[in-house]
XYZ file of C-alpha atoms in Angstrom:
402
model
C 42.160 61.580 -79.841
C 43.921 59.584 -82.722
C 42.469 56.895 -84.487
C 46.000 54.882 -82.920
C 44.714 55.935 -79.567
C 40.934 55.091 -79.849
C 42.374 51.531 -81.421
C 44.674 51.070 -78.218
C 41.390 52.217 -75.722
C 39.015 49.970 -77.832
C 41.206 46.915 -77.309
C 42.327 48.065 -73.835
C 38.450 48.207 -73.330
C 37.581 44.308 -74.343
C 40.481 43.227 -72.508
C 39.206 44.457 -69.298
C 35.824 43.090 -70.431
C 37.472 39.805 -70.724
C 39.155 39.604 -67.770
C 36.200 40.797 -65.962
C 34.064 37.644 -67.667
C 36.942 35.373 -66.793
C 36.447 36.381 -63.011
C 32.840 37.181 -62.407
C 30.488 34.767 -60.660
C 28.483 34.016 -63.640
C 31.868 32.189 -65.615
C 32.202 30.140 -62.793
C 28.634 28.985 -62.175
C 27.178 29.124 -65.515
C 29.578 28.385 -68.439
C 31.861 25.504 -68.295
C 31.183 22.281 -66.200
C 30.816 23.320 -62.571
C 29.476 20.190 -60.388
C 29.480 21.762 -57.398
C 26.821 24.149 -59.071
C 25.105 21.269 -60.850
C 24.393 19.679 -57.561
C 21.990 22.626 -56.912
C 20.531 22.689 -60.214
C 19.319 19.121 -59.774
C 18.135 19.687 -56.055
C 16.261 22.435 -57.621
C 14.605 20.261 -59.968
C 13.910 17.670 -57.247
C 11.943 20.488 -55.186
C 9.918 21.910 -58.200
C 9.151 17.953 -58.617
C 8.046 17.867 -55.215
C 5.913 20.991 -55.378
C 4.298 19.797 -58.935
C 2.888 16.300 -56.751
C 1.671 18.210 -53.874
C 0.155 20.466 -56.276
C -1.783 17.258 -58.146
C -2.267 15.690 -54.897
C -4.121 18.490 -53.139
C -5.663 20.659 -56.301
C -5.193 18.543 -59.256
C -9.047 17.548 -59.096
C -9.930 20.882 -60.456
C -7.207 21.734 -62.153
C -6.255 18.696 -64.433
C -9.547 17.666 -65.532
C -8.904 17.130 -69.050
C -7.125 14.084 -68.145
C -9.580 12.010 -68.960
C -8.892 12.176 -72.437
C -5.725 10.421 -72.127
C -6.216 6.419 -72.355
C -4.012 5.500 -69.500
C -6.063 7.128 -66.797
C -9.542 5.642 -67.050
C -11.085 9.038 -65.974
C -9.240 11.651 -64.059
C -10.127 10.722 -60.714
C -7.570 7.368 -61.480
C -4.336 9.655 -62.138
C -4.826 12.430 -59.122
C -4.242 12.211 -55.824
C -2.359 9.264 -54.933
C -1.850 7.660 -58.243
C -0.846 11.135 -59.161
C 1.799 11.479 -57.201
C 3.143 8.103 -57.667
C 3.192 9.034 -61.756
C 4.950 12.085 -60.786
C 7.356 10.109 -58.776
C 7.647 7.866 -61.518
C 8.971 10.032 -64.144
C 11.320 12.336 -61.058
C 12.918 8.463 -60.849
C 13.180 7.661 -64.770
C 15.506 11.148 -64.682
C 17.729 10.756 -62.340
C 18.005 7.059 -62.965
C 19.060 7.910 -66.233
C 21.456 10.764 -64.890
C 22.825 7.418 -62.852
C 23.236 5.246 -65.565
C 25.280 8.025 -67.940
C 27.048 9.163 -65.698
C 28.388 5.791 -63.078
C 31.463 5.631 -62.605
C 32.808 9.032 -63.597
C 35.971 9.552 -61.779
C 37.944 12.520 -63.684
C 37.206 15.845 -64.765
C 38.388 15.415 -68.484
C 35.419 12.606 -68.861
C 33.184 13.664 -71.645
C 30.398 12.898 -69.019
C 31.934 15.072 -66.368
C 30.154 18.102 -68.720
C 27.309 15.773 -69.592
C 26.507 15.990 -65.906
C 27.413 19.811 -65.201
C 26.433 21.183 -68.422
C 23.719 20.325 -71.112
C 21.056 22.021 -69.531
C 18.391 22.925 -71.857
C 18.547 19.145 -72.653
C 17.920 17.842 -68.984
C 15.386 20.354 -68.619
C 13.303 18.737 -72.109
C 14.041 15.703 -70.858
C 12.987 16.150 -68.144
C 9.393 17.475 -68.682
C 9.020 14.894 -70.694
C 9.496 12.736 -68.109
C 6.598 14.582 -66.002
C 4.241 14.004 -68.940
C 5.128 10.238 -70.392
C 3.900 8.431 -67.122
C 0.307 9.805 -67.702
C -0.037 7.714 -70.774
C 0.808 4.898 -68.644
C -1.700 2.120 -67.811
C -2.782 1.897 -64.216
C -2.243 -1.082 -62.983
C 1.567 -0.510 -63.875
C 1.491 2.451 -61.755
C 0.285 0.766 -58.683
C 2.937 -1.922 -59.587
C 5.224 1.207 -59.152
C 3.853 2.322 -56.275
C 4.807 -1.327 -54.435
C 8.170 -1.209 -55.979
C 8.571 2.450 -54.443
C 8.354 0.828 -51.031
C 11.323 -1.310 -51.215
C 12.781 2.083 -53.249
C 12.399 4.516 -50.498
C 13.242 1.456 -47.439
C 16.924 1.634 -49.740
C 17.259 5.540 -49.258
C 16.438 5.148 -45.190
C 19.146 2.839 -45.428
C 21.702 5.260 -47.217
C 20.437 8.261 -45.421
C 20.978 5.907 -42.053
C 24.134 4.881 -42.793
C 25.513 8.605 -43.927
C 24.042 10.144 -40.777
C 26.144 7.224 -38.287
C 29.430 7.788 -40.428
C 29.203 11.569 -40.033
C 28.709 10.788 -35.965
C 30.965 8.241 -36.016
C 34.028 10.209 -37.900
C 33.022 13.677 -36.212
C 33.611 11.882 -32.811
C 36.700 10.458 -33.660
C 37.904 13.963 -34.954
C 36.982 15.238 -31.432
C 39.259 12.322 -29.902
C 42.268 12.920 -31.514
C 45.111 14.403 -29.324
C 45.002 17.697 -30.766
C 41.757 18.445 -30.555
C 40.943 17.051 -27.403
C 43.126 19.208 -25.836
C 42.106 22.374 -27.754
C 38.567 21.483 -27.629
C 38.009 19.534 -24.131
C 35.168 22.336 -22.813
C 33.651 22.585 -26.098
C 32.968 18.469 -26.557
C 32.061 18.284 -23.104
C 29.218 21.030 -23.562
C 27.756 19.504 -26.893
C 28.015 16.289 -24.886
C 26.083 17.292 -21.807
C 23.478 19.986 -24.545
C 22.761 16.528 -26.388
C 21.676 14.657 -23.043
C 19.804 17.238 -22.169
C 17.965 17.594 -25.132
C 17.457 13.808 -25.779
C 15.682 14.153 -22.148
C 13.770 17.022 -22.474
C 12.407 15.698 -25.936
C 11.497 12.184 -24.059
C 9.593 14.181 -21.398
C 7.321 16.565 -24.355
C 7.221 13.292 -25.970
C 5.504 11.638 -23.236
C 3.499 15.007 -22.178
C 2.070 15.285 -25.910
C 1.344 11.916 -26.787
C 1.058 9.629 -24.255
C -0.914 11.819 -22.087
C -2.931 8.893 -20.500
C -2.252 5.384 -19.289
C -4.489 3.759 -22.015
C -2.116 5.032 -24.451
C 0.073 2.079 -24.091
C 1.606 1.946 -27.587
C 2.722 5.367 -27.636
C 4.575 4.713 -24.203
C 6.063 1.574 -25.235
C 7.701 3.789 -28.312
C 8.858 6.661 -26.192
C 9.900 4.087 -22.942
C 12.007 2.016 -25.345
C 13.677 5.279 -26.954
C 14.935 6.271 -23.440
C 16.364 2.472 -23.251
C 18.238 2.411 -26.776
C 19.554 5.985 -25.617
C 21.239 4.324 -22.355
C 22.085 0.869 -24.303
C 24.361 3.184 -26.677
C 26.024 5.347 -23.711
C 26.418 2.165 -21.841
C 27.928 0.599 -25.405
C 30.134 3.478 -25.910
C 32.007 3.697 -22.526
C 32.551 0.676 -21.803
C 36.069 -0.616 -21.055
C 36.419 -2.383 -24.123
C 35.223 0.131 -26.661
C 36.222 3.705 -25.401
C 34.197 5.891 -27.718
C 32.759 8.787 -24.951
C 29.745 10.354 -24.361
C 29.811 12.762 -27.985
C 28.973 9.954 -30.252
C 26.233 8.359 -27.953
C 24.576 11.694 -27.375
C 24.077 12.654 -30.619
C 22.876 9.379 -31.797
C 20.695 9.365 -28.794
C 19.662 12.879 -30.314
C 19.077 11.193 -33.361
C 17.035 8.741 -32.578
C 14.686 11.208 -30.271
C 13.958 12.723 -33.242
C 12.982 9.686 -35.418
C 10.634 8.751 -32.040
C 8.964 12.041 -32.045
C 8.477 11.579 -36.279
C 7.257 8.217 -35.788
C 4.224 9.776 -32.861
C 4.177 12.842 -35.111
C 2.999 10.654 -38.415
C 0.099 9.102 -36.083
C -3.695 9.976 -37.784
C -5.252 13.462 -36.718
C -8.409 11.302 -35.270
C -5.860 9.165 -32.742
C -6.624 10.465 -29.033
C -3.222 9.973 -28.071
C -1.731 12.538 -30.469
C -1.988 15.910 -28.780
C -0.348 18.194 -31.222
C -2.319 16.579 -34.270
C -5.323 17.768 -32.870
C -3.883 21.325 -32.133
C -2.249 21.117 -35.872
C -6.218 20.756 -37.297
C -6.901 24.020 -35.372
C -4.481 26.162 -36.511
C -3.898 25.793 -40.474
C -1.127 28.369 -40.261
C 1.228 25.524 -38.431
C 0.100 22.892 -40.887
C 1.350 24.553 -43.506
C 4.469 25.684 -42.013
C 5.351 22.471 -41.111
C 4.140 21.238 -44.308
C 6.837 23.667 -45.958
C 9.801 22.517 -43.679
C 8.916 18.760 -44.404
C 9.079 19.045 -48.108
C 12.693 21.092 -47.730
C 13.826 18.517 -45.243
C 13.262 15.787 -47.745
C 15.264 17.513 -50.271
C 18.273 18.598 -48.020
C 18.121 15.224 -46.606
C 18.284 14.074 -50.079
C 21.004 16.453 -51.312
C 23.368 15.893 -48.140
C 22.974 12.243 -48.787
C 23.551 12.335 -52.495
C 26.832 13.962 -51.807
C 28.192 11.751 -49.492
C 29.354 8.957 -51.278
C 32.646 8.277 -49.167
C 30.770 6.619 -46.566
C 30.571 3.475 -48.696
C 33.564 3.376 -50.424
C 34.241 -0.225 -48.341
C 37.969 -0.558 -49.829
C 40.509 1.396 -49.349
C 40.923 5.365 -50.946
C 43.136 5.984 -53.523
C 44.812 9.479 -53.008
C 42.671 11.996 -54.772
C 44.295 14.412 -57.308
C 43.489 17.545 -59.185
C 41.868 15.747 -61.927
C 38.932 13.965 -59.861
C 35.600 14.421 -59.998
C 34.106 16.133 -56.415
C 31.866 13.674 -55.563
C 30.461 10.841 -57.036
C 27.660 11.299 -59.651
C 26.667 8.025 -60.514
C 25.999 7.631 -56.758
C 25.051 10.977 -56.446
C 21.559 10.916 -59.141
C 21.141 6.968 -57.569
C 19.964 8.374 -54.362
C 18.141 11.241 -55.966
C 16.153 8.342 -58.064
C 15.270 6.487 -54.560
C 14.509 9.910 -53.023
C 11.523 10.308 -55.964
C 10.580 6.854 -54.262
C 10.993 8.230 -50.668
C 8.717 11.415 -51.303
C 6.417 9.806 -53.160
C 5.387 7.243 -49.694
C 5.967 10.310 -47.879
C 3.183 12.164 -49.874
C 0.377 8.912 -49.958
C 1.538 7.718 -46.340
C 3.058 4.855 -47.591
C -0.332 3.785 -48.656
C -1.583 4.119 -52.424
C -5.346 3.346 -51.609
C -5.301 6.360 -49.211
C -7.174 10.025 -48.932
C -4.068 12.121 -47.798
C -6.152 15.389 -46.229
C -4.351 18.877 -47.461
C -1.269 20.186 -46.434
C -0.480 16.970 -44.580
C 2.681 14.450 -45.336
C 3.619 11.212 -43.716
C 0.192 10.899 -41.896
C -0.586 7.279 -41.044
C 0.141 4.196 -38.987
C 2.055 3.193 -42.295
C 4.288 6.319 -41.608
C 4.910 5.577 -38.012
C 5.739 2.467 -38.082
C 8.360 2.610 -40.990
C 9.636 5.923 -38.281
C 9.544 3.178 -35.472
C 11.444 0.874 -37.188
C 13.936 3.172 -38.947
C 14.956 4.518 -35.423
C 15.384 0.919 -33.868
C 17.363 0.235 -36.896
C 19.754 3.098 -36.632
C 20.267 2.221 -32.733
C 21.431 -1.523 -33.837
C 23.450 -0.836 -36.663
C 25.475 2.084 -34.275
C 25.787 -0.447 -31.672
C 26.944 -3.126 -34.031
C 29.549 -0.462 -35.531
C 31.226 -0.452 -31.859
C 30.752 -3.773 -31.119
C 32.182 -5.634 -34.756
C 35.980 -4.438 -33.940
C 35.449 -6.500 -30.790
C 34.033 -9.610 -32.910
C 36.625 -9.827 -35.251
C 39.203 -9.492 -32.708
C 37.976 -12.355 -31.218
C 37.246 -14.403 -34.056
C 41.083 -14.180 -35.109
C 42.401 -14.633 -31.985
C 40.111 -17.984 -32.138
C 41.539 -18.987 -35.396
C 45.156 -18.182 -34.722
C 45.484 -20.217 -31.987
């Protein structure tokens, strides 16, 4: 072969090399800003933040001893367990609520924070384990101060995480209204319809099976008794005359709220008579741990599908996207991550900073299950009002036009 030819195969060579880098998986996820990859980077992060409190909640005792040399703990004991996690939470929210203040507002791709947020990694990464570290040198009594503040923190992410999950209903059932697909789709609708019924009533019956097992438990059938009335309130709501919405949107909110019910009874203390499955949970650690390990992953899909879904409160009017715009929005996107930190970090103490969480357990407490309780009544008014406040402003206009 010619030195001509071995020139021509050489450059032949790095061409296809090129080409081959320009293509492959790792150009697009890992070099240049990608936000639809970053997304997962920083739920990733959020988990391993997660995993780092359980880990000080439940072994830090042995494990972190030497924190007693550090002046803002006033003996280990003071910064594990609870106050542990709440430091952890602490620095998780310092992160992100930086992320959110550098990167608000970001609307197109050429923004030199469009890469700050996609890119930059070995930076976020220092910064943040240096956020895991700072809050340890912090004073107690400002971390309880946090841990107060973190109550009104994670009440704002119920709220967001409410209000996403009733807009997704909400738009998925007016998707299944419109002519096309109701025509196309009329079996399918009406067997998710009649599937979510069934399930809402099925789960109402275990509900009442596993935790109100006897008459004296009066609270837990008030709970489950008023589910199965906000389930009928919203079908009634939804077909009435006036409003017209069907049975899909009603059933899966009635789904919805079944769930939150059976959280709220689920989050009751081991030691309460009523709770069935509690007491079956302390006899087989193999299920408390397995539903310890779907909790924590719930928390940070729930926190990831939220964070993505800023649309939902864009009040005003849409401008017509383009090439140019960013995805989704990160300011809002690292805001909800910063009240997630909040959110896990109640979930972890049950919403209680002066309390002994047991192993493997999360949201355990009459603190949990009543901010369940309440969460579920809320999401019934707020998707009744949603049907309803066409009606009111009708009417209100109609009254001031005349």
């Amino acid at each position: 072969m010619t030195n001509e030819s071995m020139m021509e195969h050489q450059v032949s060579s790095r061409e296809r090399y090129a080409q081959f880098m320009e293509d492959s998986c790792c150009t697009h996820f890992c070099l240049g800003p990608n936000p639809s990859m970053a997304r997962y980077v920083y739920a990733l992060i959020f988990l391993v933040t997660n995993l780092l409190a359980w880990t000080i909640r439940d072994y830090g005792h042995s494990a972190l001893s030497e924190l007693q040399r550090l002046k803002g703990c006033h003996g280990a004991r003071y910064c594990l367990g609870a106050e542990g996690v709440l430091r952890i939470s602490f620095g998780c929210f310092l992160f992100f609520f930086a992320m959110f203040l550098s990167t608000v507002n970001t609307k197109k791709v050429d923004d030199p924070r469009n890469s700050w947020h996609s890119e930059w990694w070995p930076a976020k990464i220092i910064m943040w384990l240096s956020f895991m570290v700072i809050p340890f040198f912090i004073p107690s009594a400002f971390i309880q101060l946090y841990g107060k503040i973190a109550h009104f923190g994670a009440g704002v992410f119920l709220l967001i995480q409410l209000i996403s999950v009733i807009s997704f209903i909400t738009w998925l059932n007016d998707c299944c209204r419109t002519e096309k697909i109701a025509k196309r789709c009329r079996i399918q609708v009406l067997v998710v319809c009649i599937t979510t019924y069934l399930a809402s009533v099925v789960g109402i019956v275990l509900m009442y099976i596993w935790y109100a097992p006897k008459p004296s438990c009066s609270l837990n059938i008030l709970f489950i008794t008023l589910t199965l009335g906000l389930l009928q309130l919203m079908t009634f709501v939804s077909i009435h005359s006036k409003v017209k919405a069907g049975f899909l949107a009603p059933g899966i909110m009635g789904l919805y709220v079944v769930f939150l019910c059976w959280s709220a009874l689920r989050s009751e203390p081991q030691t309460e008579i009523c709770n069935k499955k509690a007491q079956a949970a302390t006899n087989a650690d193999w299920l408390t741990i397995v539903s310890f390990v779907i909790a924590v992953l719930a928390i940070v899909m729930a926190t990831f599908s939220t964070g993505i879904d800023s649309k939902c409160f864009q009040f005003t009017k849409a401008e017509t996207e383009s090439e140019d715009d960013v995805p989704y929005g990160y300011g809002f996107f690292h805001f909800v991550f910063a009240m997630g930190a909040m959110y896990f970090a109640m979930l972890f103490i049950g919403w209680n900073a002066h309390k002994t969480m047991q192993k493997w357990t999360i949201d355990v407490g009459w603190a949990s299950t009543w901010v369940r309780i309440v969460n579920e009544w809320l999401a019934s008014v707020v998707y009744v009002w949603m049907l309803v406040a066409p009606l009111v402003w009708k009417n209100r206009r109609q009254v001031e036009s005349t």
